[in-house]
Short mmCIF file of C-alpha atoms and ligand atoms in Angstrom, two decimals:
data_model
loop_
_atom_site.label_atom_id
_atom_site.label_comp_id
_atom_site.label_asym_id
_atom_site.label_seq_id
_atom_site.Cartn_x
_atom_site.Cartn_y
_atom_site.Cartn_z
CA MET A 1 29.59 -41.08 52.23
CA SER A 2 30.51 -37.39 52.34
CA ALA A 3 33.51 -35.78 50.71
CA LEU A 4 34.98 -34.91 54.11
CA ALA A 5 37.99 -37.12 54.77
CA LEU A 6 40.50 -36.14 57.42
CA ASN A 7 44.06 -37.33 57.04
CA ALA A 8 44.90 -39.17 60.24
CA GLU A 9 48.66 -38.74 59.89
CA ALA A 10 48.32 -34.94 59.56
CA LEU A 11 45.98 -34.94 62.55
CA TYR A 12 48.44 -37.07 64.49
CA GLN A 13 51.21 -34.51 63.89
CA GLU A 14 48.87 -31.80 65.24
CA LEU A 15 48.05 -33.97 68.23
CA LEU A 16 51.75 -34.50 68.86
CA ARG A 17 52.24 -30.72 69.02
CA GLY A 18 49.29 -30.34 71.39
CA ALA A 19 50.36 -33.23 73.62
CA ARG A 20 53.85 -31.74 73.88
CA SER A 21 52.36 -28.55 75.32
CA LEU A 22 50.15 -30.49 77.78
CA CYS A 23 52.77 -32.98 79.01
CA GLN A 24 55.39 -32.70 81.73
CA THR A 25 58.30 -35.13 81.98
CA ASP A 26 56.37 -37.31 84.46
CA THR A 27 53.02 -37.28 82.59
CA ARG A 28 51.47 -40.71 82.09
CA LEU A 29 49.65 -41.35 78.81
CA VAL A 30 46.47 -43.42 78.83
CA GLY A 31 44.65 -44.39 75.62
CA ILE A 32 40.97 -45.25 75.57
CA THR A 33 40.45 -48.73 74.08
CA SER A 34 40.49 -49.21 71.25
CA GLY A 35 40.83 -45.98 69.23
CA GLY A 36 43.07 -44.20 71.73
CA ALA A 37 45.43 -47.06 72.62
CA TRP A 38 47.57 -46.80 69.46
CA LEU A 39 47.71 -43.01 69.91
CA ALA A 40 49.03 -43.32 73.46
CA GLN A 41 51.66 -45.88 72.41
CA ARG A 42 52.91 -43.79 69.51
CA LEU A 43 52.91 -40.53 71.50
CA GLN A 44 54.81 -42.22 74.32
CA ARG A 45 57.62 -42.95 71.83
CA ASP A 46 57.44 -39.65 69.94
CA LEU A 47 57.40 -37.52 73.11
CA GLY A 48 60.32 -39.53 74.53
CA LEU A 49 58.45 -40.30 77.76
CA ALA A 50 59.89 -42.98 80.04
CA GLY A 51 58.01 -46.23 80.71
CA GLU A 52 54.94 -47.59 78.99
CA SER A 53 51.62 -45.96 78.21
CA GLY A 54 48.43 -47.39 79.70
CA GLN A 55 45.03 -48.17 78.27
CA VAL A 56 41.64 -47.78 79.87
CA SER A 57 38.30 -49.33 78.96
CA SER A 58 34.90 -47.68 79.45
CA VAL A 59 33.05 -51.01 79.52
CA MET A 60 32.57 -51.50 83.26
CA HIS A 61 31.15 -48.02 83.81
CA ARG A 62 29.03 -47.45 80.72
CA ASP A 63 25.58 -46.06 81.48
CA ASP A 64 24.13 -48.58 78.96
CA TYR A 65 26.00 -51.54 80.50
CA ALA A 66 22.67 -53.26 81.26
CA GLN A 67 21.88 -53.47 77.52
CA ARG A 68 25.40 -54.00 76.16
CA GLY A 69 27.12 -56.05 78.84
CA LEU A 70 30.84 -56.77 78.45
CA SER A 71 30.82 -56.85 74.63
CA ALA A 72 34.00 -55.80 72.82
CA GLY A 73 35.30 -53.14 75.14
CA GLY A 74 38.95 -54.01 75.60
CA GLN A 75 40.71 -54.15 78.95
CA THR A 76 42.20 -51.62 81.32
CA SER A 77 45.94 -51.91 81.80
CA LEU A 78 47.72 -49.20 83.81
CA PRO A 79 51.39 -50.16 84.27
CA PHE A 80 52.11 -47.33 86.74
CA GLU A 81 50.85 -45.85 90.01
CA VAL A 82 47.66 -43.88 89.35
CA ASP A 83 47.63 -42.23 92.80
CA GLY A 84 49.16 -38.77 92.46
CA ALA A 85 49.90 -39.17 88.73
CA ASP A 86 49.61 -36.48 86.08
CA ILE A 87 47.55 -38.25 83.39
CA LEU A 88 46.81 -37.38 79.78
CA ILE A 89 43.90 -39.39 78.32
CA LEU A 90 43.95 -39.90 74.53
CA ASP A 91 41.13 -40.81 72.19
CA ASP A 92 40.48 -40.66 68.47
CA VAL A 93 36.99 -39.05 68.47
CA LEU A 94 35.22 -37.02 71.17
CA TYR A 95 31.44 -37.09 70.75
CA THR A 96 28.79 -37.20 73.52
CA GLY A 97 31.25 -37.22 76.45
CA ARG A 98 29.68 -40.41 77.88
CA THR A 99 32.75 -42.54 77.14
CA ILE A 100 34.96 -39.99 78.93
CA ARG A 101 32.66 -40.00 81.98
CA ALA A 102 32.83 -43.82 82.09
CA VAL A 103 36.61 -43.82 81.59
CA LEU A 104 37.14 -41.32 84.43
CA ASN A 105 35.17 -43.62 86.74
CA GLU A 106 37.31 -46.57 85.65
CA LEU A 107 40.54 -44.59 86.17
CA PHE A 108 39.51 -43.53 89.66
CA ASP A 109 38.94 -47.20 90.57
CA TYR A 110 42.75 -47.46 90.35
CA GLY A 111 43.66 -44.41 92.42
CA ARG A 112 43.39 -40.63 92.77
CA PRO A 113 45.38 -38.87 90.04
CA ALA A 114 46.76 -35.39 90.77
CA ARG A 115 45.46 -34.17 87.41
CA VAL A 116 43.71 -35.61 84.35
CA GLN A 117 43.71 -33.95 80.93
CA LEU A 118 42.15 -35.05 77.63
CA ALA A 119 43.50 -34.78 74.07
CA VAL A 120 41.75 -36.13 70.96
CA LEU A 121 42.32 -36.29 67.22
CA VAL A 122 38.83 -35.04 66.36
CA ASP A 123 36.12 -33.28 68.38
CA ARG A 124 32.94 -33.87 66.35
CA GLY A 125 30.62 -31.88 68.67
CA GLY A 126 27.29 -33.31 69.91
CA ARG A 127 28.12 -33.27 73.59
CA GLN A 128 25.53 -34.65 76.04
CA LEU A 129 27.67 -34.12 79.15
CA PRO A 130 29.82 -31.17 80.30
CA VAL A 131 33.09 -32.63 78.95
CA GLN A 132 35.70 -30.73 76.94
CA ALA A 133 39.04 -31.74 75.46
CA ASP A 134 42.13 -29.81 76.61
CA TYR A 135 43.35 -30.28 73.04
CA ALA A 136 41.64 -31.37 69.81
CA ALA A 137 43.71 -31.64 66.61
CA ALA A 138 40.53 -30.88 64.61
CA ARG A 139 36.98 -29.80 65.34
CA VAL A 140 34.11 -30.63 62.98
CA ALA A 141 30.39 -30.16 63.61
CA LEU A 142 28.59 -33.31 62.47
CA PRO A 143 24.85 -33.95 62.73
CA GLU A 144 23.58 -36.94 64.73
CA THR A 145 22.76 -38.72 61.47
CA GLN A 146 26.46 -38.99 60.57
CA SER A 147 29.33 -40.87 62.15
CA LEU A 148 33.06 -40.42 61.89
CA ALA A 149 34.69 -43.71 60.96
CA LEU A 150 38.32 -44.75 60.82
CA ALA A 151 39.16 -46.29 57.45
CA ARG A 152 42.36 -48.24 56.75
CA ASP A 153 44.30 -48.08 53.50
CA ALA A 154 46.33 -50.92 51.93
CA GLU A 155 49.35 -50.11 54.13
CA GLY A 156 47.15 -50.31 57.21
CA TRP A 157 47.24 -46.56 57.81
CA PHE A 158 44.15 -44.67 58.90
CA SER A 159 42.00 -41.88 57.65
CA PHE A 160 38.70 -40.59 58.97
CA GLU A 161 35.60 -40.69 56.83
CA VAL A 162 32.16 -39.31 57.46
CA GLU A 163 29.40 -41.88 56.99
CA ASN A 164 25.64 -41.61 57.07
CA LYS A 165 24.24 -43.76 59.85
CA ALA A 166 22.01 -46.61 58.69
O1 URA B 1 28.56 -44.76 79.19
C1 URA B 1 28.51 -44.65 77.95
C2 URA B 1 29.67 -44.55 77.15
C3 URA B 1 29.54 -44.40 75.80
N1 URA B 1 28.30 -44.36 75.24
C4 URA B 1 27.17 -44.47 75.97
O2 URA B 1 26.06 -44.46 75.43
N2 URA B 1 27.31 -44.60 77.31
#
């Protein structure tokens, strides 16, 4: 394990600032299951937005669905009208862009949003598709051999740690 450890609470405060600048009063927050769902719920409260945030799963549209099937992907739940909505997608880590591509397909199964933006806690580089975040609380360049993992402390709070892939 490397010495790099990112404090998730500090990153969250940065994300809150960024989300504030991206959101309008009618913006709908949608977290990607599972890492983005807690972010969307907390931001919904902290930004004082009305209603409930949604969550969206990439599972049905993954390009490796044939190998992985429906395993552990969470469920999509969008408790608002997607047609015409201004949507901010949240995730913890942005990597290849493949999850975002799959999530956009899933979202568009529910309607045609007026606009979709993306905000993440950490952009770790390594993109394989032309996807960019509108806001990233931190950017780190990690080689393919390393992954960015969420670790929980005794109180259940998170931090990010860099791990060497097996
Ligand atoms: O579609 C997807 C999403 C995430 N990761 C992949 O390899 N494919």
